[in-house]
Coordinates of C-alpha atoms and ligand atoms in Angstrom, one line a residue:
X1 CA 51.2 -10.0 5.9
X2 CA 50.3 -13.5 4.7
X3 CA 50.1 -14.3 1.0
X4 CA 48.5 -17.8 0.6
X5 CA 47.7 -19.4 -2.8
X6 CA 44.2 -21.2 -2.7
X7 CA 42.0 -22.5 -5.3
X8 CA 38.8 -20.9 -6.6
X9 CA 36.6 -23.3 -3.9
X10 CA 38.6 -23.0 -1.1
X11 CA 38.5 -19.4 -1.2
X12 CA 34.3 -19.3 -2.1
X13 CA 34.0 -21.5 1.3
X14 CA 36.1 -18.7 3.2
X15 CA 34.0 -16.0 2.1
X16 CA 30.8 -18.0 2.9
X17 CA 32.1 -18.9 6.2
X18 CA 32.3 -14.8 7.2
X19 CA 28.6 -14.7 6.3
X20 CA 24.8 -15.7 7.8
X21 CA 21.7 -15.6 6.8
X22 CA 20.0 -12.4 7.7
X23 CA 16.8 -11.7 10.5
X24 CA 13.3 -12.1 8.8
X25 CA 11.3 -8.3 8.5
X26 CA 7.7 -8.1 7.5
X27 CA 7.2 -6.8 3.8
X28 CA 4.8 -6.5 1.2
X29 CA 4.5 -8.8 -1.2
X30 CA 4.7 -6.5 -4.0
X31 CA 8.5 -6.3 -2.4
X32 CA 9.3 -9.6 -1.9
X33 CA 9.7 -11.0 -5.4
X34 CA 13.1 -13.3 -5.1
X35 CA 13.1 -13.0 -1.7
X36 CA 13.4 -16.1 0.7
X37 CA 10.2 -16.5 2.9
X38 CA 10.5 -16.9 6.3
X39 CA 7.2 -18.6 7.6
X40 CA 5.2 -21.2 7.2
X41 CA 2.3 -19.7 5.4
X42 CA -1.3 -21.9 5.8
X43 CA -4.4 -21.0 4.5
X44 CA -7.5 -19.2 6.3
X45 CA -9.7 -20.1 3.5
X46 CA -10.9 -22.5 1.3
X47 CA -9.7 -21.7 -2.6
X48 CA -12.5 -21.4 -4.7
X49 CA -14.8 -20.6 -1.3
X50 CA -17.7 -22.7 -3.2
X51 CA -18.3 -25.1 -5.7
X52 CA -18.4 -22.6 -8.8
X53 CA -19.3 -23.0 -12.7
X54 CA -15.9 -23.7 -14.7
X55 CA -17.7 -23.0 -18.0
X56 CA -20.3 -20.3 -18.5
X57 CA -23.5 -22.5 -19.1
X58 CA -26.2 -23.6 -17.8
X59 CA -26.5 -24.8 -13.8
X60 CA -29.3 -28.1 -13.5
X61 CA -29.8 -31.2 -12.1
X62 CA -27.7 -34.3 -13.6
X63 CA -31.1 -36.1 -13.8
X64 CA -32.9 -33.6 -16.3
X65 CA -30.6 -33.8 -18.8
X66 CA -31.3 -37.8 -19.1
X67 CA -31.1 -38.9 -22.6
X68 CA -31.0 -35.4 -24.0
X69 CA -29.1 -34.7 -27.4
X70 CA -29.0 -32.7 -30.3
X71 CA -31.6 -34.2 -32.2
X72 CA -33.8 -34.0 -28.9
X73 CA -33.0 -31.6 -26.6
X74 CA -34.5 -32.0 -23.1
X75 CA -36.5 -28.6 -22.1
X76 CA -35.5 -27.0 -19.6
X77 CA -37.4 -23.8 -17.6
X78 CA -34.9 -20.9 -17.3
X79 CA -35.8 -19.5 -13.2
X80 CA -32.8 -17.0 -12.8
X81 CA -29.2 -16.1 -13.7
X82 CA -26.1 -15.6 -11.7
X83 CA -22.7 -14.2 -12.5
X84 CA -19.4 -14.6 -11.0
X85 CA -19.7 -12.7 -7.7
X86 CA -23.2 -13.3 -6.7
X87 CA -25.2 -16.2 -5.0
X88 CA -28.2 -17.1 -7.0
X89 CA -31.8 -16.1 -5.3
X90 CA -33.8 -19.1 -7.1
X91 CA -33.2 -22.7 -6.4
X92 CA -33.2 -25.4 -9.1
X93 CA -35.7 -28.4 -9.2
X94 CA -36.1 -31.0 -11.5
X95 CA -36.8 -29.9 -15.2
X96 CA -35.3 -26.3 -14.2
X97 CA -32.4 -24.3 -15.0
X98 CA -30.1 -21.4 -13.8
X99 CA -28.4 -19.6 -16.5
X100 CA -24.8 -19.2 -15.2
X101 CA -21.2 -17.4 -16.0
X102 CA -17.7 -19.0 -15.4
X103 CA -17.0 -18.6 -11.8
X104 CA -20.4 -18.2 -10.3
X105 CA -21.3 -20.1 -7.1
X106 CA -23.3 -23.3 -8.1
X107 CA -26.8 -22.4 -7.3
X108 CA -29.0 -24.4 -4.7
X109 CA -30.5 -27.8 -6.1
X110 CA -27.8 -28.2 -9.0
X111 CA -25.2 -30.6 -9.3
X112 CA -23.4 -29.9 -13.1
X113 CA -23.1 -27.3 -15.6
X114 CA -23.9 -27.9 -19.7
X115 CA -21.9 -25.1 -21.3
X116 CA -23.7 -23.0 -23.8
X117 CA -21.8 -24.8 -26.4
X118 CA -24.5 -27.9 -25.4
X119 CA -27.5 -26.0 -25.4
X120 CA -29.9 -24.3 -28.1
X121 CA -29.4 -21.0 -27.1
X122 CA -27.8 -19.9 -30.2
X123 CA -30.6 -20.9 -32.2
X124 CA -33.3 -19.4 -30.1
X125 CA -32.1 -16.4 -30.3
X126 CA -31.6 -16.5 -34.2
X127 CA -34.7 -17.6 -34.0
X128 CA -35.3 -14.7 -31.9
X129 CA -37.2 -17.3 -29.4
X130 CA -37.7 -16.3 -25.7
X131 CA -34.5 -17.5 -23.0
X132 CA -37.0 -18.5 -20.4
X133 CA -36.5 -22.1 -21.8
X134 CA -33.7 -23.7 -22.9
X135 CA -33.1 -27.1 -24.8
X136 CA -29.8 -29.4 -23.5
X137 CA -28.5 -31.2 -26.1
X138 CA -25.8 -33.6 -24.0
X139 CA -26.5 -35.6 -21.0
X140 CA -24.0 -34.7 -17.8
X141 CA -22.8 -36.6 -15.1
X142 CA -22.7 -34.7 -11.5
X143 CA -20.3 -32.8 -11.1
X144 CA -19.6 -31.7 -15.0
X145 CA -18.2 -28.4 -15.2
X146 CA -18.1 -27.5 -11.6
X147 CA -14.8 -26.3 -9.7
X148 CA -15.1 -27.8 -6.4
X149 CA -14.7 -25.8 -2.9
X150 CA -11.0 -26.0 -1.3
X151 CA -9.7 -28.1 -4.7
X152 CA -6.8 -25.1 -4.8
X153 CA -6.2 -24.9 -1.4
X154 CA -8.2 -26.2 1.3
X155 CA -8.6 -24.2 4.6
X156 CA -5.9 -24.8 7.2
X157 CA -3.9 -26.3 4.8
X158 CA -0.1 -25.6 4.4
X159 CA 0.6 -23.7 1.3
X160 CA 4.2 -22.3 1.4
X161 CA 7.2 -23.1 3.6
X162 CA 10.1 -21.0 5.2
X163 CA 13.0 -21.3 2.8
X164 CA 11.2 -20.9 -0.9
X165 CA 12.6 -18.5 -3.1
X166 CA 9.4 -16.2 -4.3
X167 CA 8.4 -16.0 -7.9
X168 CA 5.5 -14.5 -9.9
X169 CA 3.6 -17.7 -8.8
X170 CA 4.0 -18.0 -5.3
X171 CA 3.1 -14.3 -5.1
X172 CA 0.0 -15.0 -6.5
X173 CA -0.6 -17.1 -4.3
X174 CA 0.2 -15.4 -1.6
X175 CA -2.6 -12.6 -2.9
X176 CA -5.4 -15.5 -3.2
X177 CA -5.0 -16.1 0.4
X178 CA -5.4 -12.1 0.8
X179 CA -1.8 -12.0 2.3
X180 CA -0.7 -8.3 1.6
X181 CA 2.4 -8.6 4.1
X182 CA 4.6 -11.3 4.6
X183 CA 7.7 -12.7 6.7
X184 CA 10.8 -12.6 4.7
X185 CA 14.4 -12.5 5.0
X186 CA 15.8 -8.5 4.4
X187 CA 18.0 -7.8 1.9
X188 CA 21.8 -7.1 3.0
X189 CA 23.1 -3.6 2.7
X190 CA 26.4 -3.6 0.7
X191 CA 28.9 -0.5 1.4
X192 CA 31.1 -0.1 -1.6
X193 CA 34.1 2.0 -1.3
X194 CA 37.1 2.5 -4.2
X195 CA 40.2 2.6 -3.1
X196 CA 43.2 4.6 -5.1
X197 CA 44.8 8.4 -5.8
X198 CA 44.1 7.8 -9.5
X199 CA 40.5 7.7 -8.7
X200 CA 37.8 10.4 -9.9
X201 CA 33.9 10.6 -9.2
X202 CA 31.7 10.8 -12.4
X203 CA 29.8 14.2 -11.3
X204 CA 33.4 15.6 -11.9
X205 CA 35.9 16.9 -14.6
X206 CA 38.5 14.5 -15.6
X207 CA 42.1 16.1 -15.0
X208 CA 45.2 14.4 -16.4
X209 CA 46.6 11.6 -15.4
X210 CA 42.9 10.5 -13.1
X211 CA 40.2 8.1 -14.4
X212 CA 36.6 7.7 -13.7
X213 CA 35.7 5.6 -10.9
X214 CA 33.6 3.0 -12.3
X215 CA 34.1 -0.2 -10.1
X216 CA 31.6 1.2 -7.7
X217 CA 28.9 1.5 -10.0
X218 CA 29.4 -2.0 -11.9
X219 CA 29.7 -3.3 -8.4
X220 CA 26.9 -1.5 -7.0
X221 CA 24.6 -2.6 -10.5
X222 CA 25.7 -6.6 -9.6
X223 CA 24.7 -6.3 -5.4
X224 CA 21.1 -4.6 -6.8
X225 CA 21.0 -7.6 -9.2
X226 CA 21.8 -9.8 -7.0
X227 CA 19.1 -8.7 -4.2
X228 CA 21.4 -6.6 -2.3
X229 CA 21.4 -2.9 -1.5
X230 CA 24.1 -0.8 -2.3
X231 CA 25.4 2.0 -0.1
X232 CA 28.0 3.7 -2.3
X233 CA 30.9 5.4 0.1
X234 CA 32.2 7.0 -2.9
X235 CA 36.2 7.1 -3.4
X236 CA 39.2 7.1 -0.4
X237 CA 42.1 8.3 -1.6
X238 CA 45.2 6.0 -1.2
X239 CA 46.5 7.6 2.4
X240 CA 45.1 6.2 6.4
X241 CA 43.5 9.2 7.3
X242 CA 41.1 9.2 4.0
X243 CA 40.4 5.5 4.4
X244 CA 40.0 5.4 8.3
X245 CA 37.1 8.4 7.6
X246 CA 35.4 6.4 4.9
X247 CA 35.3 2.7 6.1
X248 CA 33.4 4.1 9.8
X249 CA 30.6 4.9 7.1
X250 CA 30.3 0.8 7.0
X251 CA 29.6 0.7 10.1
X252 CA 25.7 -0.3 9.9
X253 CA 26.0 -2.8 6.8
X254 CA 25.8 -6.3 6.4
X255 CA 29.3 -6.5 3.7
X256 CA 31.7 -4.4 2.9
X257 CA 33.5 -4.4 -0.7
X258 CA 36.3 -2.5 -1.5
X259 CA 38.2 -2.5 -4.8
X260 CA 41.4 -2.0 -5.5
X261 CA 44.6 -2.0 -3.1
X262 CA 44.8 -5.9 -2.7
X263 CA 47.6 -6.8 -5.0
X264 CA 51.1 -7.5 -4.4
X265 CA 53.5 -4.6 -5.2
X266 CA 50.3 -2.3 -4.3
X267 CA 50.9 0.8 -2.6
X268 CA 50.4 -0.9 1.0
X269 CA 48.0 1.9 2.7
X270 CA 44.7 -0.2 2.4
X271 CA 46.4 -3.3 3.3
X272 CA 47.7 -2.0 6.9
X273 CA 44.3 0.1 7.1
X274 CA 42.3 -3.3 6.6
X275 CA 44.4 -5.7 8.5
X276 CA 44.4 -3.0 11.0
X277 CA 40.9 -2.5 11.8
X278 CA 39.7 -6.2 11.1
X279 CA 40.7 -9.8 10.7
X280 CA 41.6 -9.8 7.1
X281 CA 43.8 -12.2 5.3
X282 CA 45.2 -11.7 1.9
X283 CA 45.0 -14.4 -0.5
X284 CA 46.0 -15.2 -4.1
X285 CA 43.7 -17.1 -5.4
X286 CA 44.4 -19.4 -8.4
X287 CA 42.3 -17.9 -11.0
X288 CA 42.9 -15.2 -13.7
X289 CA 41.4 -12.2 -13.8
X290 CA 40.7 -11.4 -10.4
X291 CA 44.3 -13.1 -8.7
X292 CA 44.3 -10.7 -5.7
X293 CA 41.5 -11.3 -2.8
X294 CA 41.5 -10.1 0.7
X295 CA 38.5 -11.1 3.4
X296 CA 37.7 -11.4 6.5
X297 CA 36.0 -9.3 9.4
X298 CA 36.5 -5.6 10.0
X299 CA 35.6 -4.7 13.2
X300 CA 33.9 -0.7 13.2
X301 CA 32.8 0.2 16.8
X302 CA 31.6 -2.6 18.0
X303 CA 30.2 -3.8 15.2
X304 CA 31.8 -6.7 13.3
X305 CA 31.4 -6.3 9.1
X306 CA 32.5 -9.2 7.0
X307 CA 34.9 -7.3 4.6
X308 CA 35.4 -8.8 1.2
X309 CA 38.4 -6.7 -0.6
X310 CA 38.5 -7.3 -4.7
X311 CA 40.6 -6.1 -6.8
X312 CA 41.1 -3.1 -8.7
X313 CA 40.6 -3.8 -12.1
X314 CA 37.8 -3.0 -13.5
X315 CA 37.2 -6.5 -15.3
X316 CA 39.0 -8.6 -12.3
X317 CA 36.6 -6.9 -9.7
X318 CA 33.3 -7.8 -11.5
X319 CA 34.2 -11.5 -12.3
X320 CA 35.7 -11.7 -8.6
X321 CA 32.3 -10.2 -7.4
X322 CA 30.6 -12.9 -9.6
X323 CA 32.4 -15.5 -7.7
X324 CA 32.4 -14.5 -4.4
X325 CA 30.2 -11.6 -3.3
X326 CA 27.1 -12.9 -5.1
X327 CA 27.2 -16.3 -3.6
X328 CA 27.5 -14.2 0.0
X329 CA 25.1 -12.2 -1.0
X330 CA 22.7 -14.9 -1.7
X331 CA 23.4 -16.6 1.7
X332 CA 22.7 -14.0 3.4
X333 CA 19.4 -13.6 1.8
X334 CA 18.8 -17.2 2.7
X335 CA 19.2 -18.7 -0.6
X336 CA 20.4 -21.9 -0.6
X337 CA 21.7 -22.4 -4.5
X338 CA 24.7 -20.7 -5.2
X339 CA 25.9 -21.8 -8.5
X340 CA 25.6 -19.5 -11.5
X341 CA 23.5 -21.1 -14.5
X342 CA 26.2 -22.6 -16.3
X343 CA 25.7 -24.3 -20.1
X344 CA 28.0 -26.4 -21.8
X345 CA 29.3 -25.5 -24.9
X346 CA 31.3 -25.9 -27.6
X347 CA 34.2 -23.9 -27.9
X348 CA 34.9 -22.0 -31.0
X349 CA 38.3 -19.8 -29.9
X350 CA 42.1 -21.6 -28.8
X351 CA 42.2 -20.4 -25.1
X352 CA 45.9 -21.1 -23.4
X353 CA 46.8 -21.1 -19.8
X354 CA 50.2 -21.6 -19.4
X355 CA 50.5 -20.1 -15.2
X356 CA 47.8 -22.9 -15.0
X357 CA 44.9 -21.0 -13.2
X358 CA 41.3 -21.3 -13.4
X359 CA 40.3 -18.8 -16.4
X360 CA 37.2 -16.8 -16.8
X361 CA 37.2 -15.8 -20.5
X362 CA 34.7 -13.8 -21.9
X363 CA 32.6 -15.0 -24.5
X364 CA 29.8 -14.8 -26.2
X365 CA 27.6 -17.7 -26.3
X366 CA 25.2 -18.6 -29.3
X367 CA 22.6 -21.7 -29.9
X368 CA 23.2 -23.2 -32.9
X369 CA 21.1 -26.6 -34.0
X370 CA 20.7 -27.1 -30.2
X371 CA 24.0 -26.8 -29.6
X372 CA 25.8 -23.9 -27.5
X373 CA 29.2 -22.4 -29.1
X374 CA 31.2 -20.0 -27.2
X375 CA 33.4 -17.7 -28.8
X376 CA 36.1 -14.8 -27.6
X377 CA 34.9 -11.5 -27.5
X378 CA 38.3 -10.4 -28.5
X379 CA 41.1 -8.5 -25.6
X380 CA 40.7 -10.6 -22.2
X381 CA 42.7 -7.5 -20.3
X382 CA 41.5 -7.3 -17.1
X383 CA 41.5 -3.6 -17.9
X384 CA 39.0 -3.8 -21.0
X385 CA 35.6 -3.4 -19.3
X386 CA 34.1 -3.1 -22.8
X387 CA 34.5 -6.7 -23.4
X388 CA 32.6 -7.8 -20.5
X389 CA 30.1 -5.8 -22.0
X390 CA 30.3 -7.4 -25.3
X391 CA 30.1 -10.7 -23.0
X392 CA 27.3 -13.3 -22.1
X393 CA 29.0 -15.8 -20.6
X394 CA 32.4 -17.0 -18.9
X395 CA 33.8 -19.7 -20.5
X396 CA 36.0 -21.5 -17.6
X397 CA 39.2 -22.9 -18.3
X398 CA 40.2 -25.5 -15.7
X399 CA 43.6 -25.2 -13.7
X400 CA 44.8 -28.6 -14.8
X401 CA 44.3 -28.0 -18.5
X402 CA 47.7 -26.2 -20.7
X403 CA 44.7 -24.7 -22.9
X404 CA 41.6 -25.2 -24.6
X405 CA 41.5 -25.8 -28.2
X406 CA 38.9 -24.9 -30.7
X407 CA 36.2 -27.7 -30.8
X408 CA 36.7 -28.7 -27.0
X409 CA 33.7 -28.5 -24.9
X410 CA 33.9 -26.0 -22.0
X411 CA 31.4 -24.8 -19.2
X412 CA 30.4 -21.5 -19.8
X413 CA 28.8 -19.7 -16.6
X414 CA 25.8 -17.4 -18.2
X415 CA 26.0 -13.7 -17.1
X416 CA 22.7 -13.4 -18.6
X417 CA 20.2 -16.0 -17.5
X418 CA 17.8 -13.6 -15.6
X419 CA 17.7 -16.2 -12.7
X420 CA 17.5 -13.4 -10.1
X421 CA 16.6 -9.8 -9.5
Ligands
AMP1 P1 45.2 -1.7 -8.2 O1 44.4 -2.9 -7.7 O2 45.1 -0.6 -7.3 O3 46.5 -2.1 -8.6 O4 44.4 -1.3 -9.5 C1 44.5 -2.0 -10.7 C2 44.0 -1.2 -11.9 O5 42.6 -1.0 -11.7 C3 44.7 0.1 -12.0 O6 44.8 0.4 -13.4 C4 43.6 1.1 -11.5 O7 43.7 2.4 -12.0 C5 42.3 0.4 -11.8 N1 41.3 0.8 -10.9 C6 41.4 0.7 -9.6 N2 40.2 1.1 -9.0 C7 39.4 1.4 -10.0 C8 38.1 1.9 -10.0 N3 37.4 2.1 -8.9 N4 37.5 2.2 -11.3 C9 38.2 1.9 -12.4 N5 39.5 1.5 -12.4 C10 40.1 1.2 -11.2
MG2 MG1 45.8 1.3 -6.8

């Protein structure tokens, strides 16, 4: 079995190179927020369909409101009203006016709208004065206060490409053009199976000397966050037999993460099951938590599953995860930035790295005087899952640096940025 010693990148573009973008399924939109379109979308229609009132007003003729202003309004004869929604029966003439509400189609024989704000009819009806007149007090240019047919989007136009990542916006969009289903790229199905003897579901009592699995649930919470669904295989216990069973239930997924059963004096079951069934290769990579790291293909049937192998720790396997599954992840739903939001910071804790790997420490990153500070969250164990929790951020200490002292400025990937769903 081959132990090779490769750096944080290298081993990201192995990972990627085990993964493609997935096929494109139809979906509704109401489904496809973060998803990755995967058509061209044009438009049918023109956005607004007609010239329409921007400003509830008053629809007239440029040309009767000549010279009009507060101290003498130009009359106007009130013919009709219109609200958004209908198409006005009357047409307008010189010296006539349609009394309309924001979004209305501009009646026949109009060319601007005076917003109520410029006319008298607050005072007439103070005065308690009939509406079927109606004083201007501004003189308009064509075209004042009118939205203009096709100025969103004009028909046959192209409104979204293949590739962009949907957000609340472009799903709007989508909906103006009356598109309820839409071309994009499925999510990948994720099996997640823990490895190890120790191992104990939730639903069950805890005997002594067994823990709680809970690497396939922090796992299976980062694929769902990430736009991936998880299929939970549940636990296999540390013997061929168990494992065999439990790995044929990948068979129809897009990735496959185990945890546990990578690392070097490990109890060398999962390693011959894996390298076994698949094309995996077991790496150290240089980076601390997370060290251990096997991938490659396992081949199930005749299906071939890219097989990423973390390791067991509980801290080691979500940071690992956040390095390498989500950026797969993310390929394969066709997304084409993989880097986590990352902040520069200052760093308020002495960090040292004397085996000279590329540190993830967990901190806790705060905004001071528009200025970022990251600080410890206290234990780093890769056992101490309760300081990821305290954590927002992972402050990264480069390989080539002995340590990082208080004061330094560090890059500090966000956990918490909300970027994705
Ligand atoms: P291993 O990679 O098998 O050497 O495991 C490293 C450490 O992680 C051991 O203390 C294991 O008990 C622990 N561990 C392994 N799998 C899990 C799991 N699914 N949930 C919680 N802890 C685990
Ligand atoms: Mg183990």
């Amino acid at each position: 079995m081959k132990q090779n010693m490769i750096s944080v990148e290298e081993a990201l573009e192995k990972v990627l190179s085990y993964v493609d973008v997935l096929e494109a399924e139809d979906e509704y939109i109401m489904d496809s927020l973060g998803r990755v379109l995967a058509e061209d979308v044009h438009s049918t229609i023109n956005i607004p369909p007609l010239d329409n009132a921007a400003m509830d007003g008053y629809a007239v003729q440029a040309q009767s409101t000549e010279g009009a202003n507060p101290s003498s309004p130009k009359i106007l004869r009130v013919v009709g009203e219109v609200a958004a929604g209908y198409i006005a029966k009357e047409e307008v003439a010189a010296g006539t006016a349609i009394r309309i509400m924001t979004g209305a189609p501009i009646p026949k024989g109009t060319d601007a709208v005076v917003q109520f704000e410029d006319t008298d009819e607050e005072k007439r009806k103070a005065a308690r004065k009939p509406l079927n007149e109606i004083g201007i007090m501004r003189q308009v240019e064509k075209g004042t206060n009118i939205r203009l047919a096709g100025e969103d989007i004009a028909s046959g136009s192209l409104v979204l490409t293949a590739g962009t990542v949907l957000r609340p916006q472009e799903i709007g969009v989508l909906a103006s053009l009356g598109r309820e289903v839409i071309r994009v790229i499925r999510r990948p199905e994720v099996a997640i199976l823990a490895t190890g003897d120790e191992l104990v579901d939730i639903k069950e009592p805890l005997p002594p000397g067994k823990i709680y699995n809970s690497n396939t649930y922090s796992l299976a919470a980062q694929v769902m966050r990430y736009g991936g669904v998880p299929k939970i295989l549940g636990i296999a216990k540390d013997n061929v037999k168990a494992l065999e069973d439990k790995l044929k239930q990948a068979r129809d997924t897009d990735l496959l993460i185990t945890s546990a059963g990578v690392s070097v004096g490990e109890y060398d079951v999962v390693k011959d099951v894996l390298a076994r069934l698949g094309e995996v290769t077991f790496w150290t990579v240089r980076m601390k938590p997370g060290k251990p790291l096997a991938f490659g293909v396992l081949t199930l049937g005749k299906k071939k599953i890219p097989h990423l192998g973390l390791p067991g720790n509980p801290v080691s396997s979500m940071i690992a995860f956040e390095q390498f599954a989500r950026p797969a992840i993310l390929k394969m739903l066709g997304k084409k930035d993989f880097a986590k939001p990352t902040v520069q910071a200052k760093s308020e804790s002495r960090v040292d790295n004397k085996d000279r790997r590329r540190i993830f420490a967990r901190v806790r990153v705060t905004k001071r005087d528009g200025q970022y500070f990251a600080r410890l969250v206290g234990p780093q164990g890769s056992g101490i899952l309760t300081s990821m929790a305290q954590a927002n951020g992972l402050m990264i200490v480069p390989e080539d640096k002995p340590a990082i002292e208080v004061g330094d400025e560090v890059q500090v990937q966000m956990l918490d940025w909300n970027e994705e769903m």
